[in-house]
XYZ file of C-alpha atoms in Angstrom:
545
model
C -95.642 -37.954 14.359
C -92.318 -37.641 16.024
C -89.557 -36.625 13.614
C -86.667 -39.041 13.146
C -83.346 -38.244 15.121
C -80.291 -37.040 13.118
C -78.717 -40.439 13.451
C -81.626 -42.250 12.047
C -82.011 -39.699 9.266
C -78.367 -40.346 8.210
C -78.722 -44.007 8.276
C -81.780 -43.892 6.138
C -79.959 -41.780 3.694
C -77.095 -44.139 3.441
C -79.414 -47.277 3.069
C -81.284 -45.672 0.184
C -77.993 -44.681 -1.591
C -76.638 -48.194 -1.204
C -79.960 -49.979 -2.349
C -79.393 -49.165 -5.912
C -75.798 -49.900 -6.154
C -74.814 -53.185 -7.753
C -71.210 -54.323 -8.272
C -70.594 -57.437 -10.608
C -68.348 -59.856 -8.977
C -66.978 -63.325 -9.871
C -67.616 -64.502 -6.354
C -71.419 -65.135 -5.784
C -73.169 -64.088 -2.540
C -73.060 -67.578 -1.122
C -69.230 -67.754 -1.230
C -68.891 -64.184 0.406
C -71.265 -65.292 3.289
C -69.202 -68.369 3.731
C -65.919 -66.628 3.859
C -67.015 -63.839 6.324
C -66.312 -64.275 10.033
C -69.434 -62.824 11.437
C -67.965 -62.673 15.023
C -64.862 -60.723 13.935
C -66.984 -58.509 11.722
C -69.247 -57.459 14.718
C -66.116 -56.939 16.873
C -64.747 -54.273 14.390
C -68.106 -52.726 13.628
C -69.456 -52.228 17.119
C -66.993 -49.586 18.376
C -67.472 -47.510 15.269
C -71.213 -47.720 15.460
C -71.113 -46.847 19.141
C -69.006 -43.715 18.521
C -71.346 -42.636 15.792
C -74.286 -43.065 18.123
C -72.672 -40.960 20.947
C -71.803 -38.320 18.305
C -75.383 -38.154 17.088
C -76.645 -38.019 20.563
C -74.597 -34.984 21.434
C -75.582 -33.299 18.169
C -79.205 -33.951 18.843
C -79.061 -32.527 22.397
C -77.264 -29.510 21.072
C -79.927 -29.010 18.479
C -82.708 -29.300 21.034
C -80.867 -26.737 23.432
C -80.439 -24.255 20.611
C -84.168 -24.515 19.693
C -84.988 -23.873 23.373
C -82.794 -20.702 23.650
C -83.871 -19.216 20.290
C -87.415 -19.103 21.803
C -85.990 -16.832 24.707
C -83.319 -14.696 22.987
C -84.042 -12.004 20.704
C -81.634 -11.538 17.677
C -79.436 -8.457 17.774
C -81.309 -6.959 14.846
C -84.545 -6.935 16.825
C -83.098 -4.769 19.693
C -83.669 -0.975 19.545
C -80.816 1.425 18.969
C -80.956 2.833 22.432
C -80.535 -0.541 24.087
C -77.457 -1.323 21.875
C -76.117 2.122 22.675
C -76.528 1.517 26.445
C -74.579 -1.786 26.179
C -71.808 -0.010 24.326
C -71.637 2.842 26.750
C -71.741 0.676 29.950
C -69.878 -2.237 28.686
C -66.116 -2.940 28.981
C -64.132 -3.029 25.683
C -60.824 -4.348 25.070
C -57.902 -1.917 24.945
C -57.507 -2.383 21.114
C -60.902 -3.245 19.582
C -60.764 -3.888 15.760
C -63.760 -2.643 13.948
C -63.958 -5.726 11.878
C -64.605 -7.810 14.954
C -67.991 -6.082 15.418
C -70.859 -7.084 13.228
C -72.456 -4.434 10.895
C -75.319 -3.845 13.279
C -73.079 -2.858 16.067
C -71.050 -0.713 13.839
C -73.977 1.124 12.383
C -75.376 1.922 15.888
C -71.856 3.114 17.153
C -71.053 5.256 14.230
C -74.394 7.025 14.356
C -74.435 7.736 18.129
C -72.328 10.767 19.130
C -72.477 9.892 22.729
C -70.018 7.074 22.222
C -67.183 9.422 20.809
C -66.991 12.040 23.591
C -63.568 10.814 24.836
C -61.080 10.755 22.108
C -57.369 9.810 22.479
C -54.874 9.282 19.757
C -51.572 7.441 19.637
C -48.489 8.947 18.037
C -48.759 6.674 14.999
C -52.381 7.545 14.188
C -53.138 9.988 11.336
C -54.858 13.279 11.256
C -57.467 11.888 8.978
C -58.579 9.474 11.804
C -58.783 12.460 14.201
C -60.942 14.490 11.759
C -63.231 11.365 11.333
C -63.551 10.889 15.151
C -64.388 14.517 15.624
C -67.027 14.215 12.964
C -68.574 11.192 14.738
C -68.869 13.235 18.008
C -70.812 15.962 16.204
C -72.044 18.606 18.595
C -71.411 16.698 21.813
C -68.970 17.777 24.561
C -65.562 16.193 24.001
C -62.511 15.411 25.915
C -59.380 15.322 23.603
C -56.011 13.830 24.272
C -53.495 14.489 21.644
C -49.689 13.153 21.407
C -47.137 15.807 21.122
C -44.796 13.527 19.089
C -47.139 13.646 16.108
C -46.194 16.686 14.084
C -49.169 16.639 11.782
C -51.636 16.685 14.750
C -49.680 19.396 16.688
C -49.550 21.510 13.659
C -53.196 21.287 13.143
C -53.962 22.036 16.821
C -54.724 25.791 16.178
C -57.391 24.812 13.639
C -58.918 22.141 15.900
C -59.084 24.595 18.792
C -60.738 27.335 16.624
C -63.371 24.988 15.244
C -64.382 22.803 18.319
C -63.257 24.795 21.384
C -66.980 25.603 22.111
C -67.627 22.038 22.986
C -64.243 20.983 24.499
C -64.359 19.979 28.105
C -60.790 18.708 28.433
C -57.829 19.290 26.024
C -54.564 17.431 26.832
C -51.309 17.454 24.782
C -49.163 14.835 26.238
C -45.905 13.014 25.430
C -42.769 14.610 24.115
C -41.145 15.332 20.946
C -37.433 15.776 20.182
C -37.805 16.226 16.342
C -40.015 19.395 15.973
C -38.371 22.789 15.822
C -41.154 25.288 15.516
C -43.378 27.936 17.409
C -47.104 26.908 17.218
C -49.480 29.873 18.161
C -52.702 28.627 19.563
C -55.474 31.244 19.649
C -58.324 30.561 22.053
C -61.672 32.124 21.616
C -64.270 31.784 24.420
C -64.556 28.296 25.876
C -67.680 27.923 27.852
C -67.307 24.275 28.644
C -63.600 23.899 28.983
C -62.650 22.462 32.457
C -59.034 21.202 31.936
C -56.364 22.478 29.824
C -53.070 20.653 29.817
C -50.335 21.652 27.354
C -47.415 19.705 28.628
C -45.922 17.803 25.736
C -43.516 20.081 23.926
C -39.808 20.698 24.694
C -37.957 23.943 24.754
C -37.359 23.917 20.996
C -40.989 23.274 20.149
C -42.866 25.807 22.090
C -46.572 26.657 22.180
C -47.670 30.379 22.358
C -51.047 30.650 23.972
C -53.126 33.834 23.460
C -56.684 34.438 24.056
C -59.474 36.439 22.219
C -59.922 39.879 24.068
C -62.497 39.438 26.934
C -62.729 35.742 26.224
C -64.813 33.966 28.878
C -63.601 30.736 30.497
C -66.290 30.214 33.165
C -65.741 26.526 33.680
C -61.909 26.226 33.631
C -60.591 24.623 36.873
C -57.328 23.258 35.905
C -54.535 24.682 33.593
C -51.185 23.040 33.059
C -48.872 25.068 30.891
C -45.424 23.249 30.808
C -42.956 24.953 28.464
C -45.986 26.965 27.114
C -45.871 30.743 27.050
C -48.889 32.849 28.202
C -49.077 36.506 28.522
C -49.488 38.001 32.059
C -52.817 39.857 31.258
C -54.298 36.404 30.156
C -54.700 35.164 33.775
C -57.730 37.513 34.197
C -59.800 35.258 31.783
C -59.596 32.438 34.287
C -61.441 33.539 37.479
C -62.372 29.964 38.467
C -58.999 28.336 38.396
C -58.264 26.013 41.256
C -55.012 24.140 40.095
C -52.295 25.814 37.955
C -49.099 24.546 36.624
C -47.236 27.414 34.944
C -43.836 28.405 33.496
C -43.294 32.281 33.873
C -41.459 34.373 31.462
C -37.860 34.700 32.520
C -38.186 38.440 32.133
C -39.636 40.711 34.836
C -40.202 40.080 38.466
C -41.019 36.476 39.363
C -42.581 37.698 42.651
C -44.845 40.220 40.761
C -45.752 37.518 38.237
C -46.943 35.210 41.117
C -48.868 37.930 42.652
C -50.492 38.656 39.273
C -51.574 35.076 38.943
C -53.019 34.795 42.496
C -54.810 38.182 42.237
C -56.228 37.435 38.776
C -57.252 33.897 39.882
C -58.326 34.273 43.595
C -59.630 30.649 43.889
C -56.271 29.004 43.103
C -55.406 26.411 45.796
C -52.420 24.597 44.143
C -49.737 26.597 42.175
C -46.756 24.793 40.507
C -44.193 27.095 39.118
C -42.208 25.147 36.505
C -39.050 25.821 34.570
C -37.061 28.000 37.103
C -33.544 28.802 36.131
C -30.909 31.439 36.651
C -32.868 33.938 34.512
C -35.622 34.020 37.179
C -33.187 35.266 39.842
C -34.560 38.190 41.661
C -32.279 40.980 41.115
C -34.344 43.998 41.946
C -36.872 44.692 44.744
C -40.315 43.640 43.468
C -43.297 46.084 43.427
C -45.295 43.497 45.504
C -44.811 43.893 49.250
C -44.814 40.940 51.748
C -48.227 42.055 53.075
C -49.824 42.145 49.652
C -48.417 38.552 48.979
C -49.736 37.436 52.250
C -53.227 38.545 51.331
C -53.038 36.910 47.900
C -51.869 33.648 49.614
C -54.877 33.361 51.832
C -56.569 30.506 49.847
C -53.450 28.807 48.438
C -52.796 25.410 49.984
C -49.651 24.259 48.059
C -47.018 26.090 46.068
C -44.382 24.032 44.196
C -41.100 25.316 42.795
C -39.679 23.242 40.139
C -36.720 23.595 37.795
C -33.023 23.131 37.383
C -31.806 25.835 39.710
C -34.675 26.349 41.912
C -32.839 26.261 45.302
C -31.269 29.820 45.056
C -34.425 31.125 43.710
C -36.358 29.629 46.607
C -34.197 31.491 49.040
C -35.270 34.691 47.543
C -38.982 33.701 47.125
C -39.375 32.217 50.567
C -39.947 35.467 52.425
C -43.010 35.944 50.088
C -44.180 32.437 49.774
C -43.906 31.325 53.352
C -47.527 32.660 53.974
C -48.814 29.667 51.924
C -49.754 26.595 54.033
C -47.437 24.213 52.034
C -44.395 25.063 50.083
C -42.773 22.327 47.834
C -39.166 22.924 46.841
C -37.571 20.165 44.487
C -34.080 19.945 45.657
C -30.944 18.507 44.076
C -27.457 18.058 45.666
C -27.575 21.839 46.303
C -29.646 21.089 49.323
C -26.687 21.223 51.762
C -25.748 24.591 50.352
C -28.922 26.272 50.081
C -31.277 24.352 52.396
C -30.354 26.268 55.450
C -31.058 29.531 53.790
C -34.365 28.303 52.584
C -35.406 26.756 55.912
C -34.401 29.887 57.771
C -37.235 31.717 55.920
C -39.917 29.224 57.416
C -40.647 31.136 60.576
C -44.088 32.562 59.975
C -47.553 31.065 59.641
C -46.564 28.458 57.017
C -47.552 25.009 57.991
C -45.102 22.870 55.834
C -42.033 22.973 53.778
C -41.549 20.049 51.432
C -38.005 19.390 50.054
C -37.985 16.866 47.469
C -34.743 15.414 46.120
C -34.912 15.276 42.284
C -31.982 12.730 42.124
C -34.242 10.069 43.772
C -36.197 7.527 41.796
C -38.834 7.128 44.381
C -40.956 9.749 46.117
C -39.103 11.475 49.127
C -39.891 14.460 51.198
C -38.335 16.286 53.978
C -41.359 18.070 55.740
C -41.130 20.682 58.237
C -44.639 21.412 59.247
C -44.833 24.570 61.166
C -48.033 26.151 62.398
C -47.464 29.773 63.708
C -43.889 28.709 64.477
C -44.835 25.478 66.235
C -43.556 22.175 64.833
C -46.309 19.893 64.221
C -45.229 17.176 61.641
C -41.664 15.973 60.687
C -40.741 13.708 57.869
C -37.161 12.833 57.233
C -36.273 10.983 54.073
C -33.182 9.616 52.414
C -31.715 11.746 49.752
C -28.804 11.575 47.213
C -27.706 8.763 44.943
C -25.316 6.959 47.322
C -25.759 5.555 50.782
C -23.099 7.849 52.101
C -24.598 10.834 50.555
C -28.136 9.829 51.772
C -26.883 9.688 55.439
C -24.829 12.891 55.138
C -27.763 14.842 53.789
C -30.271 13.346 56.101
C -28.167 14.271 59.106
C -27.584 17.817 57.595
C -31.315 18.264 57.136
C -32.084 16.896 60.647
C -29.924 19.756 62.030
C -31.428 22.345 59.853
C -35.093 21.556 60.263
C -35.349 20.643 63.878
C -33.774 23.474 65.580
C -35.340 23.538 68.267
C -37.628 20.702 68.362
C -40.883 21.406 70.151
C -41.849 17.905 71.036
C -44.963 18.965 72.975
C -46.680 19.830 69.581
C -45.280 16.969 67.593
C -48.144 15.046 66.043
C -46.565 12.760 63.298
C -43.089 11.523 62.784
C -41.836 10.006 59.414
C -38.333 8.469 59.504
C -36.224 6.424 56.922
C -34.959 3.076 58.086
C -31.644 2.249 56.590
C -29.733 -1.026 56.238
C -26.551 0.649 54.855
C -23.036 -0.272 55.599
C -21.616 2.865 57.349
C -18.045 1.646 57.898
C -18.397 1.797 61.702
C -16.496 -1.032 63.122
C -16.926 -2.992 59.847
C -20.645 -3.675 60.827
C -23.978 -2.742 59.250
C -25.636 0.286 60.698
C -29.356 -0.727 60.914
C -30.480 1.698 63.559
C -29.994 5.074 61.470
C -33.659 5.899 62.431
C -32.997 5.548 66.044
C -29.844 7.746 65.727
C -32.024 10.226 63.847
C -34.347 10.374 66.786
C -31.310 11.202 68.941
C -30.546 14.096 66.544
C -34.162 15.319 66.999
C -33.373 15.651 70.791
C -35.464 12.617 71.717
C -33.319 10.358 73.777
C -34.446 6.630 73.596
C -34.452 5.847 77.232
C -36.931 4.398 79.615
C -39.066 7.008 81.556
C -37.435 5.642 84.864
C -34.036 6.579 83.510
C -32.182 9.373 85.124
C -32.339 11.298 81.729
C -35.582 13.286 81.209
C -37.828 11.813 78.729
C -39.288 14.523 76.376
C -43.129 14.892 76.434
C -44.661 14.024 73.100
C -48.459 14.040 74.150
C -49.635 14.881 70.669
C -47.668 12.262 68.845
C -50.148 9.840 66.943
C -48.703 8.668 63.803
C -45.313 7.055 62.986
C -44.150 6.233 59.410
C -41.214 4.063 58.844
C -39.962 3.787 55.240
C -37.285 1.313 54.137
C -34.858 2.667 51.458
C -35.922 1.119 48.096
C -33.897 -1.790 47.270
C -32.137 -2.030 50.461
C -34.706 -3.533 52.833
C -33.689 -4.659 56.268
C -34.471 -7.981 57.819
C -37.789 -8.312 59.540
C -36.056 -8.326 63.002
C -34.846 -4.835 62.216
C -38.159 -3.256 61.917
C -39.682 -5.426 64.877
C -36.862 -4.199 67.104
C -37.155 -0.648 65.947
C -40.793 -0.454 66.433
C -40.515 -2.200 69.709
C -38.219 0.421 70.972
C -40.298 3.354 69.654
C -43.433 1.931 71.366
C -42.266 0.041 74.325
C -39.422 2.433 75.417
C -40.637 5.830 74.364
C -44.289 5.181 75.668
C -45.586 7.564 73.040
C -49.347 7.578 72.530
C -48.952 6.395 68.838
C -52.150 5.281 67.181
C -51.064 4.380 63.752
C -47.768 2.872 62.287
C -47.189 2.992 58.613
C -44.470 0.742 57.284
C -43.353 1.459 53.639
C -41.348 -0.898 51.531
C -40.378 -3.172 54.369
C -41.685 -6.351 56.211
C -42.098 -6.815 60.030
C -43.804 -9.097 62.301
C -46.903 -7.132 63.748
C -47.988 -10.152 65.790
C -44.823 -9.684 68.148
C -45.871 -6.047 68.783
C -49.321 -7.006 70.199
C -48.236 -7.066 73.760
C -46.684 -3.527 73.367
C -49.144 -2.009 71.113
C -52.729 -3.106 71.989
C -54.528 -0.190 70.240
C -52.020 0.634 67.522
C -53.202 0.362 63.808
C -50.461 -1.135 61.683
C -50.425 -0.406 57.934
C -47.938 -1.996 55.544
C -47.325 -0.692 52.047
C -45.302 -3.273 50.235
C -43.601 -2.937 46.749
C -45.266 -4.125 43.695
C -43.697 -7.582 43.634
C -45.084 -8.401 47.209
C -48.196 -6.293 47.633
C -49.404 -5.485 44.135
C -49.034 -2.121 42.527
C -49.761 1.068 44.516
C -49.307 4.582 43.580
C -47.121 7.207 44.967
C -50.032 9.183 45.895
C -51.184 6.247 48.257
C -47.736 6.353 50.033
C -47.693 10.116 50.219
C -51.199 10.317 51.487
C -50.362 7.888 54.279
C -47.212 9.790 55.236
C -48.567 13.327 55.300
C -50.816 14.857 57.917
C -54.413 13.983 57.358
C -55.455 17.762 56.945
C -52.541 18.602 54.626
C -54.992 19.228 51.785
């Protein structure tokens, strides 16, 4: 027998309830029936009854559908723990997941599975008790730990955490900054068989970490170490034979050249070395024990050396005779570029491939690259520098004269130029062809091959990068005209054009550049967010790494 629908069941209940109700009245039933207008009563009642019928129909359909699904879906309590763990591990969680949002079954599985607690990251406001609880949940599993430097309780407990859990740490990062602490924290590292990345970069000068190691401690897996404002003894480097990437602040005493040589000989696999915190205390006042020949051997595997600090330019002048044997040297320059730039650049005459000069006063990424292979210019990147348009133009012209003397255009393979739209006070107009003028500074006259002036041969030029100065974009016609001149007039064999932070009309170039690949990197509001690495990778030579 088929069961009644929910609507019929409700009506039956109402009828049974009203059947036994009797209300005494002075008016008999005949009088009531005589006074009621049956047609009006039905007019009022029918929409109400129809709405109830529709509601009960939806309710009944939902009931039937739920019954059908219950026969196909297993309740969460019936799933094994390994299935729930896989869902947790492979699923995407919200940035801030409140534990009370998850049912007790999920919480029980998550708490008892150490694999879900291998990557721990705390915010500055979270307590030390929470960190201890999370570490206990991970138990013996390898962990990656990120701690905020602005939490004094966590930073003070760092030595104890390292001593207890270093044997299972794969990554330890101290990030952020703290302006309140004023203490010296001594972190003693025993052997760390799993540690791959060590980054202690979140403390300021008045809150320093002193790093020391257990004698003959082994770090067989350590590949990256970043010690910013963190002291490390010179003899400690021998414990890191597998290091590849190093960021390091040397002691201001002793010879900086000898310290660099010690790092490179102790860690022969280093490919990227960032020397941080340079100041006048690091000035080379005495002849170092390390010779240039010894440094050349030590630099045979190094791909990039970076010099960073407040007064690195004069130090770079002294270091460059030793560091020029590395493939790429990076100098973060301030406005002292015009004073020290020539002295630094004069040292780049050996086998070094590139010199990057980055202006630390700029908000966006900017490099001045002089890529030299065995003394032959291969890649040129001129960028704007300084805080003001006049300063940018002055320094760029200055750098153009410094870097490109003489320009060997026969080997030039890539060219990166800034495109300005600055008011240069020349005839009251706007100078929109500074990049073209820069080409003239390079010794590349922009004339047709049929002209009486000789056109320089650039048979190796394949890549052209044009970057609009941030916040000062030129009109579309500016870039179109510029690229048209570079392709149509110069007739260079360019295969790739990269336009950074600017718009142009590539369709208008089709007649002049049939086989040229055009790439446009737009700012965040027009193209979506992109990283500085993306811009940098598209501007540098393909084999720079």
